[in-house]
mmCIF file with all atom_site columns, C-alpha atoms in Angstrom:
data_model
loop_
_atom_site.group_PDB
_atom_site.id
_atom_site.type_symbol
_atom_site.label_atom_id
_atom_site.label_alt_id
_atom_site.label_comp_id
_atom_site.label_asym_id
_atom_site.label_entity_id
_atom_site.label_seq_id
_atom_site.pdbx_PDB_ins_code
_atom_site.Cartn_x
_atom_site.Cartn_y
_atom_site.Cartn_z
_atom_site.occupancy
_atom_site.B_iso_or_equiv
_atom_site.pdbx_formal_charge
_atom_site.auth_seq_id
_atom_site.auth_comp_id
_atom_site.auth_asym_id
_atom_site.auth_atom_id
_atom_site.pdbx_PDB_model_num
ATOM 1   C CA . VAL A 1 1   ? -51.842 -56.974 40.864 1.00 0.00 ? 1   VAL A CA 1
ATOM 2   C CA . TRP A 1 2   ? -50.834 -60.363 39.405 1.00 0.00 ? 2   TRP A CA 1
ATOM 3   C CA . ALA A 1 3   ? -47.740 -61.082 37.421 1.00 0.00 ? 3   ALA A CA 1
ATOM 4   C CA . ARG A 1 4   ? -45.998 -64.226 36.103 1.00 0.00 ? 4   ARG A CA 1
ATOM 5   C CA . ASP A 1 5   ? -42.310 -64.972 35.707 1.00 0.00 ? 5   ASP A CA 1
ATOM 6   C CA . GLY A 1 6   ? -41.763 -68.468 34.294 1.00 0.00 ? 6   GLY A CA 1
ATOM 7   C CA . ASP A 1 7   ? -43.214 -70.987 36.765 1.00 0.00 ? 7   ASP A CA 1
ATOM 8   C CA . THR A 1 8   ? -43.754 -68.347 39.482 1.00 0.00 ? 8   THR A CA 1
ATOM 9   C CA . LEU A 1 9   ? -46.958 -66.382 39.948 1.00 0.00 ? 9   LEU A CA 1
ATOM 10  C CA . ALA A 1 10  ? -46.714 -63.175 41.971 1.00 0.00 ? 10  ALA A CA 1
ATOM 11  C CA . ARG A 1 11  ? -49.583 -61.333 43.680 1.00 0.00 ? 11  ARG A CA 1
ATOM 12  C CA . VAL A 1 12  ? -48.972 -57.857 45.093 1.00 0.00 ? 12  VAL A CA 1
ATOM 13  C CA . ASN A 1 13  ? -51.501 -55.919 47.243 1.00 0.00 ? 13  ASN A CA 1
ATOM 14  C CA . LEU A 1 14  ? -49.960 -52.480 46.784 1.00 0.00 ? 14  LEU A CA 1
ATOM 15  C CA . VAL A 1 15  ? -47.405 -51.085 44.319 1.00 0.00 ? 15  VAL A CA 1
ATOM 16  C CA . LEU A 1 16  ? -45.458 -48.044 45.633 1.00 0.00 ? 16  LEU A CA 1
ATOM 17  C CA . ASN A 1 17  ? -42.711 -45.624 44.517 1.00 0.00 ? 17  ASN A CA 1
ATOM 18  C CA . ARG A 1 18  ? -43.233 -46.205 40.773 1.00 0.00 ? 18  ARG A CA 1
ATOM 19  C CA . GLY A 1 19  ? -42.988 -50.006 41.217 1.00 0.00 ? 19  GLY A CA 1
ATOM 20  C CA . ARG A 1 20  ? -39.720 -49.996 43.251 1.00 0.00 ? 20  ARG A CA 1
ATOM 21  C CA . GLU A 1 21  ? -41.465 -51.004 46.407 1.00 0.00 ? 21  GLU A CA 1
ATOM 22  C CA . LEU A 1 22  ? -44.148 -53.669 46.889 1.00 0.00 ? 22  LEU A CA 1
ATOM 23  C CA . SER A 1 23  ? -46.410 -54.331 49.827 1.00 0.00 ? 23  SER A CA 1
ATOM 24  C CA . GLY A 1 24  ? -48.150 -57.650 50.549 1.00 0.00 ? 24  GLY A CA 1
ATOM 25  C CA . LEU A 1 25  ? -46.198 -59.829 48.089 1.00 0.00 ? 25  LEU A CA 1
ATOM 26  C CA . THR A 1 26  ? -47.123 -63.496 47.699 1.00 0.00 ? 26  THR A CA 1
ATOM 27  C CA . LEU A 1 27  ? -45.185 -65.873 45.364 1.00 0.00 ? 27  LEU A CA 1
ATOM 28  C CA . PHE A 1 28  ? -46.702 -69.129 44.194 1.00 0.00 ? 28  PHE A CA 1
ATOM 29  C CA . ILE A 1 29  ? -43.857 -71.230 42.920 1.00 0.00 ? 29  ILE A CA 1
ATOM 30  C CA . ARG A 1 30  ? -44.510 -74.219 40.676 1.00 0.00 ? 30  ARG A CA 1
ATOM 31  C CA . ASP A 1 31  ? -42.196 -76.918 39.431 1.00 0.00 ? 31  ASP A CA 1
ATOM 32  C CA . SER A 1 32  ? -41.415 -77.551 35.780 1.00 0.00 ? 32  SER A CA 1
ATOM 33  C CA . SER A 1 33  ? -44.595 -79.653 35.380 1.00 0.00 ? 33  SER A CA 1
ATOM 34  C CA . SER A 1 34  ? -46.678 -76.666 36.788 1.00 0.00 ? 34  SER A CA 1
ATOM 35  C CA . VAL A 1 35  ? -47.342 -78.384 40.168 1.00 0.00 ? 35  VAL A CA 1
ATOM 36  C CA . PHE A 1 36  ? -47.466 -75.969 43.068 1.00 0.00 ? 36  PHE A CA 1
ATOM 37  C CA . HIS A 1 37  ? -44.814 -76.696 45.652 1.00 0.00 ? 37  HIS A CA 1
ATOM 38  C CA . GLU A 1 38  ? -43.941 -73.481 47.516 1.00 0.00 ? 38  GLU A CA 1
ATOM 39  C CA . ARG A 1 39  ? -45.604 -70.309 48.698 1.00 0.00 ? 39  ARG A CA 1
ATOM 40  C CA . VAL A 1 40  ? -43.531 -67.299 49.788 1.00 0.00 ? 40  VAL A CA 1
ATOM 41  C CA . THR A 1 41  ? -45.170 -64.336 51.471 1.00 0.00 ? 41  THR A CA 1
ATOM 42  C CA . ALA A 1 42  ? -43.505 -61.068 52.347 1.00 0.00 ? 42  ALA A CA 1
ATOM 43  C CA . GLN A 1 43  ? -44.832 -57.919 54.095 1.00 0.00 ? 43  GLN A CA 1
ATOM 44  C CA . ARG A 1 44  ? -42.817 -55.740 51.779 1.00 0.00 ? 44  ARG A CA 1
ATOM 45  C CA . ALA A 1 45  ? -40.239 -55.931 48.976 1.00 0.00 ? 45  ALA A CA 1
ATOM 46  C CA . ARG A 1 46  ? -37.735 -53.506 47.549 1.00 0.00 ? 46  ARG A CA 1
ATOM 47  C CA . PHE A 1 47  ? -36.034 -53.638 44.137 1.00 0.00 ? 47  PHE A CA 1
ATOM 48  C CA . ASP A 1 48  ? -32.261 -53.515 44.412 1.00 0.00 ? 48  ASP A CA 1
ATOM 49  C CA . LYS A 1 49  ? -29.414 -54.465 42.016 1.00 0.00 ? 49  LYS A CA 1
ATOM 50  C CA . GLY A 1 50  ? -31.543 -56.427 39.470 1.00 0.00 ? 50  GLY A CA 1
ATOM 51  C CA . GLY A 1 51  ? -33.615 -58.373 41.967 1.00 0.00 ? 51  GLY A CA 1
ATOM 52  C CA . TRP A 1 52  ? -36.106 -58.013 44.876 1.00 0.00 ? 52  TRP A CA 1
ATOM 53  C CA . ASP A 1 53  ? -35.197 -57.999 48.573 1.00 0.00 ? 53  ASP A CA 1
ATOM 54  C CA . LEU A 1 54  ? -38.142 -59.380 50.472 1.00 0.00 ? 54  LEU A CA 1
ATOM 55  C CA . TYR A 1 55  ? -38.688 -58.575 54.166 1.00 0.00 ? 55  TYR A CA 1
ATOM 56  C CA . ASP A 1 56  ? -40.671 -60.326 56.947 1.00 0.00 ? 56  ASP A CA 1
ATOM 57  C CA . VAL A 1 57  ? -40.830 -63.447 54.903 1.00 0.00 ? 57  VAL A CA 1
ATOM 58  C CA . GLN A 1 58  ? -42.745 -66.724 55.498 1.00 0.00 ? 58  GLN A CA 1
ATOM 59  C CA . THR A 1 59  ? -42.156 -69.698 53.169 1.00 0.00 ? 59  THR A CA 1
ATOM 60  C CA . THR A 1 60  ? -44.388 -72.771 52.982 1.00 0.00 ? 60  THR A CA 1
ATOM 61  C CA . VAL A 1 61  ? -42.900 -75.771 51.204 1.00 0.00 ? 61  VAL A CA 1
ATOM 62  C CA . VAL A 1 62  ? -45.348 -78.541 50.300 1.00 0.00 ? 62  VAL A CA 1
ATOM 63  C CA . ARG A 1 63  ? -43.826 -82.024 50.742 1.00 0.00 ? 63  ARG A CA 1
ATOM 64  C CA . ALA A 1 64  ? -44.571 -84.839 48.354 1.00 0.00 ? 64  ALA A CA 1
ATOM 65  C CA . SER A 1 65  ? -45.955 -86.831 51.282 1.00 0.00 ? 65  SER A CA 1
ATOM 66  C CA . GLY A 1 66  ? -48.705 -84.209 51.818 1.00 0.00 ? 66  GLY A CA 1
ATOM 67  C CA . GLY A 1 67  ? -47.267 -82.199 54.711 1.00 0.00 ? 67  GLY A CA 1
ATOM 68  C CA . ALA A 1 68  ? -45.797 -78.749 54.699 1.00 0.00 ? 68  ALA A CA 1
ATOM 69  C CA . ASP A 1 69  ? -42.732 -77.027 56.156 1.00 0.00 ? 69  ASP A CA 1
ATOM 70  C CA . LEU A 1 70  ? -43.121 -73.483 57.370 1.00 0.00 ? 70  LEU A CA 1
ATOM 71  C CA . THR A 1 71  ? -40.038 -71.205 57.672 1.00 0.00 ? 71  THR A CA 1
ATOM 72  C CA . ARG A 1 72  ? -39.863 -67.570 58.844 1.00 0.00 ? 72  ARG A CA 1
ATOM 73  C CA . LEU A 1 73  ? -37.056 -65.373 57.556 1.00 0.00 ? 73  LEU A CA 1
ATOM 74  C CA . SER A 1 74  ? -36.298 -61.662 58.123 1.00 0.00 ? 74  SER A CA 1
ATOM 75  C CA . GLN A 1 75  ? -35.048 -61.268 54.538 1.00 0.00 ? 75  GLN A CA 1
ATOM 76  C CA . TRP A 1 76  ? -35.048 -63.314 51.354 1.00 0.00 ? 76  TRP A CA 1
ATOM 77  C CA . ARG A 1 77  ? -33.772 -62.596 47.807 1.00 0.00 ? 77  ARG A CA 1
ATOM 78  C CA . TRP A 1 78  ? -36.062 -63.074 44.792 1.00 0.00 ? 78  TRP A CA 1
ATOM 79  C CA . ASN A 1 79  ? -34.153 -63.093 41.511 1.00 0.00 ? 79  ASN A CA 1
ATOM 80  C CA . THR A 1 80  ? -36.603 -62.476 38.685 1.00 0.00 ? 80  THR A CA 1
ATOM 81  C CA . ASP A 1 81  ? -36.944 -60.748 35.331 1.00 0.00 ? 81  ASP A CA 1
ATOM 82  C CA . LEU A 1 82  ? -39.879 -58.688 36.648 1.00 0.00 ? 82  LEU A CA 1
ATOM 83  C CA . SER A 1 83  ? -38.769 -55.140 37.034 1.00 0.00 ? 83  SER A CA 1
ATOM 84  C CA . PRO A 1 84  ? -40.327 -52.153 38.813 1.00 0.00 ? 84  PRO A CA 1
ATOM 85  C CA . GLN A 1 85  ? -41.624 -50.991 35.425 1.00 0.00 ? 85  GLN A CA 1
ATOM 86  C CA . HIS A 1 86  ? -43.625 -54.248 35.084 1.00 0.00 ? 86  HIS A CA 1
ATOM 87  C CA . PHE A 1 87  ? -45.393 -53.717 38.387 1.00 0.00 ? 87  PHE A CA 1
ATOM 88  C CA . SER A 1 88  ? -45.877 -50.050 37.751 1.00 0.00 ? 88  SER A CA 1
ATOM 89  C CA . ASP A 1 89  ? -47.545 -50.755 34.414 1.00 0.00 ? 89  ASP A CA 1
ATOM 90  C CA . LEU A 1 90  ? -49.733 -53.470 35.877 1.00 0.00 ? 90  LEU A CA 1
ATOM 91  C CA . ALA A 1 91  ? -50.952 -51.220 38.626 1.00 0.00 ? 91  ALA A CA 1
ATOM 92  C CA . ALA A 1 92  ? -51.604 -48.307 36.301 1.00 0.00 ? 92  ALA A CA 1
ATOM 93  C CA . THR A 1 93  ? -55.154 -47.416 35.249 1.00 0.00 ? 93  THR A CA 1
ATOM 94  C CA . PRO A 1 94  ? -55.826 -47.840 31.531 1.00 0.00 ? 94  PRO A CA 1
ATOM 95  C CA . ALA A 1 95  ? -56.440 -44.161 31.194 1.00 0.00 ? 95  ALA A CA 1
ATOM 96  C CA . SER A 1 96  ? -52.764 -43.536 32.084 1.00 0.00 ? 96  SER A CA 1
ATOM 97  C CA . LEU A 1 97  ? -51.351 -46.058 29.611 1.00 0.00 ? 97  LEU A CA 1
ATOM 98  C CA . SER A 1 98  ? -50.142 -45.092 26.142 1.00 0.00 ? 98  SER A CA 1
ATOM 99  C CA . LEU A 1 99  ? -51.845 -46.414 23.023 1.00 0.00 ? 99  LEU A CA 1
ATOM 100 C CA . LEU A 1 100 ? -48.914 -48.739 22.389 1.00 0.00 ? 100 LEU A CA 1
ATOM 101 C CA . GLU A 1 101 ? -49.104 -50.157 25.979 1.00 0.00 ? 101 GLU A CA 1
ATOM 102 C CA . LEU A 1 102 ? -52.831 -50.638 25.658 1.00 0.00 ? 102 LEU A CA 1
ATOM 103 C CA . ALA A 1 103 ? -52.357 -52.518 22.418 1.00 0.00 ? 103 ALA A CA 1
ATOM 104 C CA . ASN A 1 104 ? -49.758 -54.741 24.067 1.00 0.00 ? 104 ASN A CA 1
ATOM 105 C CA . PHE A 1 105 ? -52.044 -55.475 27.085 1.00 0.00 ? 105 PHE A CA 1
ATOM 106 C CA . ALA A 1 106 ? -55.034 -56.144 24.754 1.00 0.00 ? 106 ALA A CA 1
ATOM 107 C CA . ALA A 1 107 ? -53.036 -58.526 22.536 1.00 0.00 ? 107 ALA A CA 1
ATOM 108 C CA . ASN A 1 108 ? -51.391 -60.656 25.304 1.00 0.00 ? 108 ASN A CA 1
ATOM 109 C CA . GLU A 1 109 ? -53.384 -62.652 27.830 1.00 0.00 ? 109 GLU A CA 1
ATOM 110 C CA . ASN A 1 110 ? -50.301 -63.060 30.069 1.00 0.00 ? 110 ASN A CA 1
ATOM 111 C CA . VAL A 1 111 ? -49.877 -59.288 30.439 1.00 0.00 ? 111 VAL A CA 1
ATOM 112 C CA . GLY A 1 112 ? -52.006 -56.993 32.512 1.00 0.00 ? 112 GLY A CA 1
ATOM 113 C CA . SER A 1 113 ? -54.026 -57.334 35.697 1.00 0.00 ? 113 SER A CA 1
ATOM 114 C CA . ARG A 1 114 ? -57.410 -57.432 33.885 1.00 0.00 ? 114 ARG A CA 1
ATOM 115 C CA . PRO A 1 115 ? -58.929 -59.430 31.023 1.00 0.00 ? 115 PRO A CA 1
ATOM 116 C CA . THR A 1 116 ? -57.818 -58.553 27.529 1.00 0.00 ? 116 THR A CA 1
ATOM 117 C CA . TYR A 1 117 ? -61.308 -57.288 26.514 1.00 0.00 ? 117 TYR A CA 1
ATOM 118 C CA . TYR A 1 118 ? -60.971 -54.568 29.197 1.00 0.00 ? 118 TYR A CA 1
ATOM 119 C CA . TYR A 1 119 ? -57.803 -53.224 27.570 1.00 0.00 ? 119 TYR A CA 1
ATOM 120 C CA . ARG A 1 120 ? -59.247 -53.678 24.101 1.00 0.00 ? 120 ARG A CA 1
ATOM 121 C CA . THR A 1 121 ? -62.222 -51.434 25.075 1.00 0.00 ? 121 THR A CA 1
ATOM 122 C CA . TRP A 1 122 ? -59.859 -48.718 26.331 1.00 0.00 ? 122 TRP A CA 1
ATOM 123 C CA . PHE A 1 123 ? -57.716 -49.100 23.196 1.00 0.00 ? 123 PHE A CA 1
ATOM 124 C CA . ASN A 1 124 ? -60.835 -48.602 20.948 1.00 0.00 ? 124 ASN A CA 1
ATOM 125 C CA . LYS A 1 125 ? -62.005 -45.701 23.047 1.00 0.00 ? 125 LYS A CA 1
ATOM 126 C CA . ARG A 1 126 ? -58.664 -44.007 22.692 1.00 0.00 ? 126 ARG A CA 1
ATOM 127 C CA . LEU A 1 127 ? -58.771 -44.494 18.898 1.00 0.00 ? 127 LEU A CA 1
ATOM 128 C CA . ALA A 1 128 ? -62.380 -43.358 18.610 1.00 0.00 ? 128 ALA A CA 1
ATOM 129 C CA . LEU A 1 129 ? -61.924 -39.970 20.319 1.00 0.00 ? 129 LEU A CA 1
ATOM 130 C CA . PRO A 1 130 ? -60.071 -38.208 17.568 1.00 0.00 ? 130 PRO A CA 1
ATOM 131 C CA . ILE A 1 131 ? -62.204 -39.870 14.894 1.00 0.00 ? 131 ILE A CA 1
ATOM 132 C CA . MET A 1 132 ? -65.398 -38.635 16.670 1.00 0.00 ? 132 MET A CA 1
ATOM 133 C CA . SER A 1 133 ? -64.094 -35.098 16.609 1.00 0.00 ? 133 SER A CA 1
ATOM 134 C CA . LEU A 1 134 ? -63.429 -35.325 12.853 1.00 0.00 ? 134 LEU A CA 1
ATOM 135 C CA . ILE A 1 135 ? -66.913 -36.718 12.135 1.00 0.00 ? 135 ILE A CA 1
ATOM 136 C CA . MET A 1 136 ? -68.538 -33.891 14.162 1.00 0.00 ? 136 MET A CA 1
ATOM 137 C CA . LEU A 1 137 ? -66.563 -31.401 12.150 1.00 0.00 ? 137 LEU A CA 1
ATOM 138 C CA . LEU A 1 138 ? -67.628 -33.054 8.898  1.00 0.00 ? 138 LEU A CA 1
ATOM 139 C CA . LEU A 1 139 ? -71.301 -32.900 10.107 1.00 0.00 ? 139 LEU A CA 1
ATOM 140 C CA . ALA A 1 140 ? -71.114 -29.251 11.076 1.00 0.00 ? 140 ALA A CA 1
ATOM 141 C CA . ALA A 1 141 ? -69.451 -28.014 7.823  1.00 0.00 ? 141 ALA A CA 1
ATOM 142 C CA . PRO A 1 142 ? -72.483 -28.570 5.503  1.00 0.00 ? 142 PRO A CA 1
ATOM 143 C CA . VAL A 1 143 ? -74.846 -27.085 8.068  1.00 0.00 ? 143 VAL A CA 1
ATOM 144 C CA . ALA A 1 144 ? -72.674 -23.977 8.412  1.00 0.00 ? 144 ALA A CA 1
ATOM 145 C CA . GLN A 1 145 ? -72.510 -23.676 4.593  1.00 0.00 ? 145 GLN A CA 1
ATOM 146 C CA . SER A 1 146 ? -76.310 -23.931 4.282  1.00 0.00 ? 146 SER A CA 1
ATOM 147 C CA . MET A 1 147 ? -76.785 -21.285 6.992  1.00 0.00 ? 147 MET A CA 1
ATOM 148 C CA . GLN A 1 148 ? -74.732 -18.803 4.943  1.00 0.00 ? 148 GLN A CA 1
ATOM 149 C CA . ARG A 1 149 ? -76.621 -19.397 1.733  1.00 0.00 ? 149 ARG A CA 1
ATOM 150 C CA . GLN A 1 150 ? -80.094 -19.314 3.264  1.00 0.00 ? 150 GLN A CA 1
ATOM 151 C CA . ARG A 1 151 ? -81.610 -16.900 5.702  1.00 0.00 ? 151 ARG A CA 1
ATOM 152 C CA . GLY A 1 152 ? -83.121 -19.856 7.714  1.00 0.00 ? 152 GLY A CA 1
ATOM 153 C CA . ALA A 1 153 ? -80.511 -19.735 10.398 1.00 0.00 ? 153 ALA A CA 1
ATOM 154 C CA . GLY A 1 154 ? -82.870 -21.178 13.062 1.00 0.00 ? 154 GLY A CA 1
ATOM 155 C CA . LEU A 1 155 ? -83.747 -24.189 10.839 1.00 0.00 ? 155 LEU A CA 1
ATOM 156 C CA . GLY A 1 156 ? -80.034 -24.794 10.110 1.00 0.00 ? 156 GLY A CA 1
ATOM 157 C CA . PHE A 1 157 ? -79.163 -24.560 13.822 1.00 0.00 ? 157 PHE A CA 1
ATOM 158 C CA . MET A 1 158 ? -81.917 -27.055 14.680 1.00 0.00 ? 158 MET A CA 1
ATOM 159 C CA . ALA A 1 159 ? -80.663 -29.434 11.968 1.00 0.00 ? 159 ALA A CA 1
ATOM 160 C CA . GLY A 1 160 ? -77.095 -29.214 13.335 1.00 0.00 ? 160 GLY A CA 1
ATOM 161 C CA . VAL A 1 161 ? -78.251 -29.917 16.871 1.00 0.00 ? 161 VAL A CA 1
ATOM 162 C CA . GLY A 1 162 ? -80.354 -32.776 15.683 1.00 0.00 ? 162 GLY A CA 1
ATOM 163 C CA . MET A 1 163 ? -77.444 -34.296 13.769 1.00 0.00 ? 163 MET A CA 1
ATOM 164 C CA . GLY A 1 164 ? -75.294 -33.995 16.808 1.00 0.00 ? 164 GLY A CA 1
ATOM 165 C CA . PHE A 1 165 ? -77.793 -35.818 18.970 1.00 0.00 ? 165 PHE A CA 1
ATOM 166 C CA . LEU A 1 166 ? -78.225 -38.548 16.351 1.00 0.00 ? 166 LEU A CA 1
ATOM 167 C CA . TYR A 1 167 ? -74.487 -39.019 16.265 1.00 0.00 ? 167 TYR A CA 1
#
């Protein structure tokens, strides 16, 4: 799962406990001109009091001269606007998202863990299902009416099956 919060990109390998715990978190921190300058990796993270507590942390700061400084920490605090709900939604399959959430993911390139066309396809599928049922009902009604008026029930049945396959 990928997420963005301002100039920070976050990659998560596994979302647990409805988004309240993350496993395999990597933060790519950029400066205000979008130049990468720090990478923070953590084995796990837990949401607590409006921010994330990261555990077993390794930070790599890129120096302007071209070198890098590596630091290991047992714990580090990440203050961000990304909530457990964000990660839970990003990790969810499109089949489990509401129509409104699918529309939001399809309309915004910066939201979601897949391309917008993927969410657009699921959105259209979700809209098409009730419409397909209505169309099948409208196709079946004239066939049922003709079967009552005529004694050719077999012919009416075949016509109905044929229309269903054509649909």
